[in-house]
mmCIF file of C-alpha atoms and ligand atoms in Angstrom:
data_model
loop_
_atom_site.group_PDB
_atom_site.id
_atom_site.type_symbol
_atom_site.label_atom_id
_atom_site.label_comp_id
_atom_site.label_asym_id
_atom_site.label_seq_id
_atom_site.Cartn_x
_atom_site.Cartn_y
_atom_site.Cartn_z
ATOM 1 C CA UNK Z 592 29.459 -8.806 3.123
ATOM 2 C CA UNK Z 593 28.133 -6.371 5.682
ATOM 3 C CA UNK Z 594 31.654 -4.946 6.229
ATOM 4 C CA UNK Z 595 32.202 -4.554 2.492
ATOM 5 C CA UNK Z 596 28.878 -2.810 2.112
ATOM 6 C CA UNK Z 597 29.793 -0.514 5.026
ATOM 7 C CA UNK Z 598 33.049 0.377 3.354
ATOM 8 C CA UNK Z 599 31.381 0.982 -0.015
ATOM 9 C CA UNK Z 600 28.808 3.212 1.650
ATOM 10 C CA UNK Z 601 31.615 5.340 3.125
ATOM 11 C CA UNK Z 602 33.533 5.618 -0.161
ATOM 12 C CA UNK Z 603 30.473 6.010 -2.368
ATOM 13 C CA UNK Z 604 27.544 7.050 -0.181
ATOM 14 C CA UNK Z 605 24.197 6.073 -1.702
ATOM 15 C CA UNK Z 606 22.084 8.994 -2.920
ATOM 16 C CA UNK Z 607 18.786 9.922 -1.324
ATOM 17 C CA UNK Z 608 15.918 8.495 -3.426
ATOM 18 C CA UNK Z 609 14.066 11.815 -3.247
ATOM 19 C CA UNK Z 610 16.601 14.675 -3.447
ATOM 20 C CA UNK Z 611 19.709 12.761 -4.704
ATOM 21 C CA UNK Z 612 21.942 14.104 -1.873
ATOM 22 C CA UNK Z 613 24.577 11.612 -0.686
ATOM 23 C CA UNK Z 614 23.430 9.792 2.430
ATOM 24 C CA UNK Z 615 26.426 8.489 4.478
ATOM 25 C CA UNK Z 616 24.296 6.574 7.044
ATOM 26 C CA UNK Z 617 21.856 5.322 4.448
ATOM 27 C CA UNK Z 618 20.827 2.065 6.149
ATOM 28 C CA UNK Z 619 18.328 0.191 4.000
ATOM 29 C CA UNK Z 620 16.078 3.092 3.114
ATOM 30 C CA UNK Z 621 18.473 5.462 1.253
ATOM 31 C CA UNK Z 622 16.506 8.564 2.351
ATOM 32 C CA UNK Z 623 18.271 11.609 3.793
ATOM 33 C CA UNK Z 624 17.200 12.985 7.214
ATOM 34 C CA UNK Z 625 15.637 16.093 5.541
ATOM 35 C CA UNK Z 626 13.413 14.038 3.219
ATOM 36 C CA UNK Z 627 12.575 11.581 6.010
ATOM 37 C CA UNK Z 628 11.654 14.516 8.221
ATOM 38 C CA UNK Z 629 9.320 15.847 5.539
ATOM 39 C CA UNK Z 630 7.313 12.574 5.590
ATOM 40 C CA UNK Z 631 4.407 12.628 8.017
ATOM 41 C CA UNK Z 632 3.414 9.338 9.635
ATOM 42 C CA UNK Z 633 -0.321 8.728 9.954
ATOM 43 C CA UNK Z 634 -0.733 9.283 13.695
ATOM 44 C CA UNK Z 635 -3.429 9.481 16.354
ATOM 45 C CA UNK Z 636 -6.029 10.790 16.463
ATOM 46 C CA UNK Z 637 -7.325 8.742 13.578
ATOM 47 C CA UNK Z 638 -10.341 6.549 12.813
ATOM 48 C CA UNK Z 639 -9.563 3.040 14.148
ATOM 49 C CA UNK Z 640 -11.623 1.538 11.302
ATOM 50 C CA UNK Z 641 -10.618 3.267 8.088
ATOM 51 C CA UNK Z 642 -7.452 4.906 9.452
ATOM 52 C CA UNK Z 643 -8.202 8.411 8.251
ATOM 53 C CA UNK Z 644 -6.151 10.881 10.277
ATOM 54 C CA UNK Z 645 -8.169 13.758 11.791
ATOM 55 C CA UNK Z 646 -5.222 16.120 11.425
ATOM 56 C CA UNK Z 647 -5.716 17.682 14.867
ATOM 57 C CA UNK Z 648 -3.136 18.030 17.621
ATOM 58 C CA UNK Z 649 -3.809 15.492 20.378
ATOM 59 C CA UNK Z 650 -7.130 13.801 21.035
ATOM 60 C CA UNK Z 651 -8.024 10.118 21.047
ATOM 61 C CA UNK Z 652 -8.925 7.774 18.208
ATOM 62 C CA UNK Z 653 -12.620 7.523 17.425
ATOM 63 C CA UNK Z 654 -14.607 6.205 14.494
ATOM 64 C CA UNK Z 655 -15.174 8.802 11.756
ATOM 65 C CA UNK Z 656 -18.659 9.807 10.581
ATOM 66 C CA UNK Z 657 -18.449 7.718 7.423
ATOM 67 C CA UNK Z 658 -17.513 4.494 9.308
ATOM 68 C CA UNK Z 659 -20.334 5.135 11.778
ATOM 69 C CA UNK Z 660 -23.011 5.678 9.160
ATOM 70 C CA UNK Z 661 -21.840 3.015 6.726
ATOM 71 C CA UNK Z 662 -19.304 0.586 8.237
ATOM 72 C CA UNK Z 663 -16.842 -0.525 5.556
ATOM 73 C CA UNK Z 664 -16.570 -4.278 4.619
ATOM 74 C CA UNK Z 665 -12.969 -4.401 5.908
ATOM 75 C CA UNK Z 666 -12.208 -4.809 9.624
ATOM 76 C CA UNK Z 667 -9.591 -2.035 9.620
ATOM 77 C CA UNK Z 668 -7.306 -0.185 7.185
ATOM 78 C CA UNK Z 669 -4.129 1.732 7.881
ATOM 79 C CA UNK Z 670 -1.721 3.800 5.827
ATOM 80 C CA UNK Z 671 1.843 4.341 6.930
ATOM 81 C CA UNK Z 672 2.382 7.913 5.826
ATOM 82 C CA UNK Z 673 0.356 10.922 4.770
ATOM 83 C CA UNK Z 674 0.172 11.070 0.955
ATOM 84 C CA UNK Z 675 1.998 14.402 0.449
ATOM 85 C CA UNK Z 676 5.444 15.867 -0.253
ATOM 86 C CA UNK Z 677 8.283 13.366 -0.713
ATOM 87 C CA UNK Z 678 5.928 10.369 -0.188
ATOM 88 C CA UNK Z 679 3.720 11.502 -3.036
ATOM 89 C CA UNK Z 680 6.748 12.199 -5.197
ATOM 90 C CA UNK Z 681 8.267 8.760 -4.571
ATOM 91 C CA UNK Z 682 5.007 6.949 -5.304
ATOM 92 C CA UNK Z 683 4.458 9.014 -8.479
ATOM 93 C CA UNK Z 684 7.951 8.183 -9.778
ATOM 94 C CA UNK Z 685 7.569 4.540 -8.776
ATOM 95 C CA UNK Z 686 4.237 4.108 -10.586
ATOM 96 C CA UNK Z 687 4.321 6.454 -13.544
ATOM 97 C CA UNK Z 688 8.059 6.898 -13.988
ATOM 98 C CA UNK Z 689 8.661 3.136 -14.000
ATOM 99 C CA UNK Z 690 11.228 3.387 -11.149
ATOM 100 C CA UNK Z 691 10.458 -0.099 -9.878
ATOM 101 C CA UNK Z 692 13.453 -0.071 -7.448
ATOM 102 C CA UNK Z 693 11.516 2.500 -5.369
ATOM 103 C CA UNK Z 694 9.258 -0.331 -4.199
ATOM 104 C CA UNK Z 695 11.928 -1.129 -1.608
ATOM 105 C CA UNK Z 696 11.993 2.156 0.348
ATOM 106 C CA UNK Z 697 8.218 2.471 -0.013
ATOM 107 C CA UNK Z 698 7.536 -1.031 1.314
ATOM 108 C CA UNK Z 699 10.159 -0.661 4.114
ATOM 109 C CA UNK Z 700 8.588 2.598 5.248
ATOM 110 C CA UNK Z 701 5.281 0.722 5.496
ATOM 111 C CA UNK Z 702 6.935 -2.089 7.373
ATOM 112 C CA UNK Z 703 8.487 0.388 9.782
ATOM 113 C CA UNK Z 704 5.143 2.044 10.614
ATOM 114 C CA UNK Z 705 2.641 -0.716 10.209
ATOM 115 C CA UNK Z 706 4.226 -3.815 11.773
ATOM 116 C CA UNK Z 707 2.364 -3.475 15.125
ATOM 117 C CA UNK Z 708 -0.926 -3.165 13.239
ATOM 118 C CA UNK Z 709 -0.131 -6.204 11.054
ATOM 119 C CA UNK Z 710 0.965 -8.279 14.115
ATOM 120 C CA UNK Z 711 -2.521 -7.565 15.562
ATOM 121 C CA UNK Z 712 -4.207 -8.690 12.345
ATOM 122 C CA UNK Z 713 -1.974 -11.835 12.144
ATOM 123 C CA UNK Z 714 -2.734 -12.401 8.445
ATOM 124 C CA UNK Z 715 -2.538 -15.873 6.849
ATOM 125 C CA UNK Z 716 -2.334 -14.326 3.410
ATOM 126 C CA UNK Z 717 -1.297 -11.046 1.799
ATOM 127 C CA UNK Z 718 -3.446 -10.137 -1.219
ATOM 128 C CA UNK Z 719 -2.376 -7.236 -3.525
ATOM 129 C CA UNK Z 720 -5.146 -5.087 -5.054
ATOM 130 C CA UNK Z 721 -5.103 -6.312 -8.659
ATOM 131 C CA UNK Z 722 -4.831 -4.271 -11.891
ATOM 132 C CA UNK Z 723 -6.903 -5.007 -14.941
ATOM 133 C CA UNK Z 724 -4.875 -6.756 -17.635
ATOM 134 C CA UNK Z 725 -5.177 -3.685 -19.936
ATOM 135 C CA UNK Z 726 -3.690 -1.372 -17.263
ATOM 136 C CA UNK Z 727 -1.089 -3.996 -16.435
ATOM 137 C CA UNK Z 728 0.000 -4.027 -20.065
ATOM 138 C CA UNK Z 729 0.235 -0.245 -20.130
ATOM 139 C CA UNK Z 730 2.240 0.023 -16.873
ATOM 140 C CA UNK Z 731 4.201 -3.229 -17.151
ATOM 141 C CA UNK Z 732 3.841 -4.088 -13.460
ATOM 142 C CA UNK Z 733 1.360 -4.068 -10.612
ATOM 143 C CA UNK Z 734 2.708 -1.728 -7.930
ATOM 144 C CA UNK Z 735 0.739 -3.499 -5.204
ATOM 145 C CA UNK Z 736 2.478 -6.842 -6.045
ATOM 146 C CA UNK Z 737 5.919 -5.254 -6.019
ATOM 147 C CA UNK Z 738 5.341 -3.663 -2.629
ATOM 148 C CA UNK Z 739 3.505 -6.723 -1.362
ATOM 149 C CA UNK Z 740 6.502 -9.017 -2.152
ATOM 150 C CA UNK Z 741 8.692 -6.998 0.212
ATOM 151 C CA UNK Z 742 6.025 -6.869 2.925
ATOM 152 C CA UNK Z 743 5.361 -10.620 2.629
ATOM 153 C CA UNK Z 744 9.068 -11.320 3.393
ATOM 154 C CA UNK Z 745 9.018 -9.029 6.423
ATOM 155 C CA UNK Z 746 5.649 -10.106 7.778
ATOM 156 C CA UNK Z 747 6.119 -13.829 7.103
ATOM 157 C CA UNK Z 748 2.845 -14.410 5.240
ATOM 158 C CA UNK Z 749 2.581 -15.681 1.662
ATOM 159 C CA UNK Z 750 1.559 -13.276 -1.135
ATOM 160 C CA UNK Z 751 -1.370 -14.543 -3.144
ATOM 161 C CA UNK Z 752 -0.868 -12.931 -6.551
ATOM 162 C CA UNK Z 753 -3.695 -13.987 -8.831
ATOM 163 C CA UNK Z 754 -6.663 -15.056 -6.734
ATOM 164 C CA UNK Z 755 -8.313 -11.659 -6.418
ATOM 165 C CA UNK Z 756 -8.784 -10.354 -10.000
ATOM 166 C CA UNK Z 757 -9.902 -7.115 -11.606
ATOM 167 C CA UNK Z 758 -12.436 -8.404 -14.095
ATOM 168 C CA UNK Z 759 -13.664 -5.068 -15.386
ATOM 169 C CA UNK Z 760 -11.441 -2.115 -16.449
ATOM 170 C CA UNK Z 761 -12.144 1.001 -14.419
ATOM 171 C CA UNK Z 762 -11.523 4.730 -15.108
ATOM 172 C CA UNK Z 763 -8.641 6.225 -13.074
ATOM 173 C CA UNK Z 764 -10.070 7.192 -9.668
ATOM 174 C CA UNK Z 765 -7.996 10.453 -9.422
ATOM 175 C CA UNK Z 766 -10.538 12.882 -10.831
ATOM 176 C CA UNK Z 767 -13.592 11.279 -9.274
ATOM 177 C CA UNK Z 768 -15.690 12.251 -6.177
ATOM 178 C CA UNK Z 769 -16.175 9.711 -3.370
ATOM 179 C CA UNK Z 770 -19.601 8.480 -4.626
ATOM 180 C CA UNK Z 771 -18.240 8.278 -8.216
ATOM 181 C CA UNK Z 772 -15.296 6.252 -6.939
ATOM 182 C CA UNK Z 773 -17.553 3.728 -5.291
ATOM 183 C CA UNK Z 774 -19.639 3.456 -8.475
ATOM 184 C CA UNK Z 775 -16.528 3.193 -10.619
ATOM 185 C CA UNK Z 776 -15.131 0.080 -8.806
ATOM 186 C CA UNK Z 777 -18.477 -1.651 -8.180
ATOM 187 C CA UNK Z 778 -18.385 -5.192 -9.563
ATOM 188 C CA UNK Z 779 -14.820 -4.656 -10.832
ATOM 189 C CA UNK Z 780 -13.267 -7.540 -8.753
ATOM 190 C CA UNK Z 781 -13.783 -11.235 -8.367
ATOM 191 C CA UNK Z 782 -12.117 -14.080 -6.484
ATOM 192 C CA UNK Z 783 -10.859 -16.689 -8.917
ATOM 193 C CA UNK Z 784 -10.443 -19.636 -6.486
ATOM 194 C CA UNK Z 785 -12.514 -18.942 -3.369
ATOM 195 C CA UNK Z 786 -11.094 -22.053 -1.615
ATOM 196 C CA UNK Z 787 -7.746 -20.371 -1.432
ATOM 197 C CA UNK Z 788 -9.059 -17.554 0.787
ATOM 198 C CA UNK Z 789 -11.949 -19.269 2.541
ATOM 199 C CA UNK Z 790 -11.600 -19.163 6.330
ATOM 200 C CA UNK Z 791 -8.275 -17.242 6.091
ATOM 201 C CA UNK Z 792 -7.263 -13.934 7.602
ATOM 202 C CA UNK Z 793 -6.464 -11.727 4.631
ATOM 203 C CA UNK Z 794 -4.339 -8.570 4.489
ATOM 204 C CA UNK Z 795 -4.990 -6.441 1.383
ATOM 205 C CA UNK Z 796 -2.114 -4.301 0.154
ATOM 206 C CA UNK Z 797 -2.022 -1.250 -2.139
ATOM 207 C CA UNK Z 798 0.201 1.779 -2.551
ATOM 208 C CA UNK Z 799 -2.266 4.592 -1.776
ATOM 209 C CA UNK Z 800 -5.660 4.819 -0.087
ATOM 210 C CA UNK Z 801 -7.665 7.901 -0.959
ATOM 211 C CA UNK Z 802 -11.315 7.350 -0.061
ATOM 212 C CA UNK Z 803 -10.964 3.614 0.626
ATOM 213 C CA UNK Z 804 -13.478 2.695 -2.100
ATOM 214 C CA UNK Z 805 -11.133 0.312 -3.899
ATOM 215 C CA UNK Z 806 -10.150 -1.452 -0.691
ATOM 216 C CA UNK Z 807 -13.770 -1.612 0.371
ATOM 217 C CA UNK Z 808 -14.840 -3.214 -2.921
ATOM 218 C CA UNK Z 809 -11.960 -5.778 -2.762
ATOM 219 C CA UNK Z 810 -12.947 -6.543 0.896
ATOM 220 C CA UNK Z 811 -16.579 -7.029 -0.132
ATOM 221 C CA UNK Z 812 -15.779 -9.709 -2.686
ATOM 222 C CA UNK Z 813 -13.290 -11.387 -0.350
ATOM 223 C CA UNK Z 814 -15.944 -11.540 2.361
ATOM 224 C CA UNK Z 815 -18.364 -13.067 -0.119
ATOM 225 C CA UNK Z 816 -15.689 -15.671 -0.839
ATOM 226 C CA UNK Z 817 -15.757 -16.617 2.881
ATOM 227 C CA UNK Z 818 -12.570 -15.049 4.370
ATOM 228 C CA UNK Z 819 -12.363 -15.093 8.171
ATOM 229 C CA UNK Z 820 -11.286 -11.487 8.285
ATOM 230 C CA UNK Z 821 -9.940 -8.793 5.981
ATOM 231 C CA UNK Z 822 -7.737 -5.848 6.879
ATOM 232 C CA UNK Z 823 -5.852 -3.491 4.574
ATOM 233 C CA UNK Z 824 -2.559 -1.631 4.576
ATOM 234 C CA UNK Z 825 -1.274 1.005 2.203
ATOM 235 C CA UNK Z 826 2.037 2.913 2.071
ATOM 236 C CA UNK Z 827 0.221 6.201 1.975
ATOM 237 C CA UNK Z 828 -3.147 7.630 3.107
ATOM 238 C CA UNK Z 829 -4.683 10.734 1.635
ATOM 239 C CA UNK Z 830 -5.087 13.367 4.362
HETATM 240 ZN ZN1 LIG C 583 16.684 13.685 0.491
HETATM 241 ZN ZN1 LIG C 584 -13.373 5.831 9.365
#
């Protein structure tokens, strides 16, 4: 099987998911070296709590001002890659262009960069950030579930699909300021069966983290349901 796939890759090299150039050594990701090189991993120095990169050369990790003044309800959050360039393009096509197969490279990029962090968290459960049923009907899928399924296989923790629920529809966060985002998601989530998460170490999963307000609100209701700990990972982190 592996040999056959190797032969097929030589005869018909897969195309790069971003630029559509043939990629002879495609591996699992199907991204060409140029597009991979244009993706920026979230690197130190960053905030060890919310994971925001400080965007400076060198320096050590230290809590950001926001986490110092108002510690978030999650223990820690990390994004794999900076939300820009080809990463932004892939996520946009995945979510709004209905290219559901792109969940695989996106999730594998997260696995590549975030496995040490997730090993440290040692989650019992992986919980995708839910969509409201109206949004789910519009989009046809929840991107966090699709990505979470791939992560769950790699990280060996079960994906809990329908315990955390979005009970109130929310406006898209894109055009909102940080305080408006917090207000927009307040009271939007609930835990359907608290016994399923009580006392467990939970890893929240989403595609993008911008200000962290959605992850924070999810973490808040999970804490109220009695989780032992809650951390969060996203494929991308806004710079
Ligand atoms: Zn490419
Ligand atoms: Zn922070």
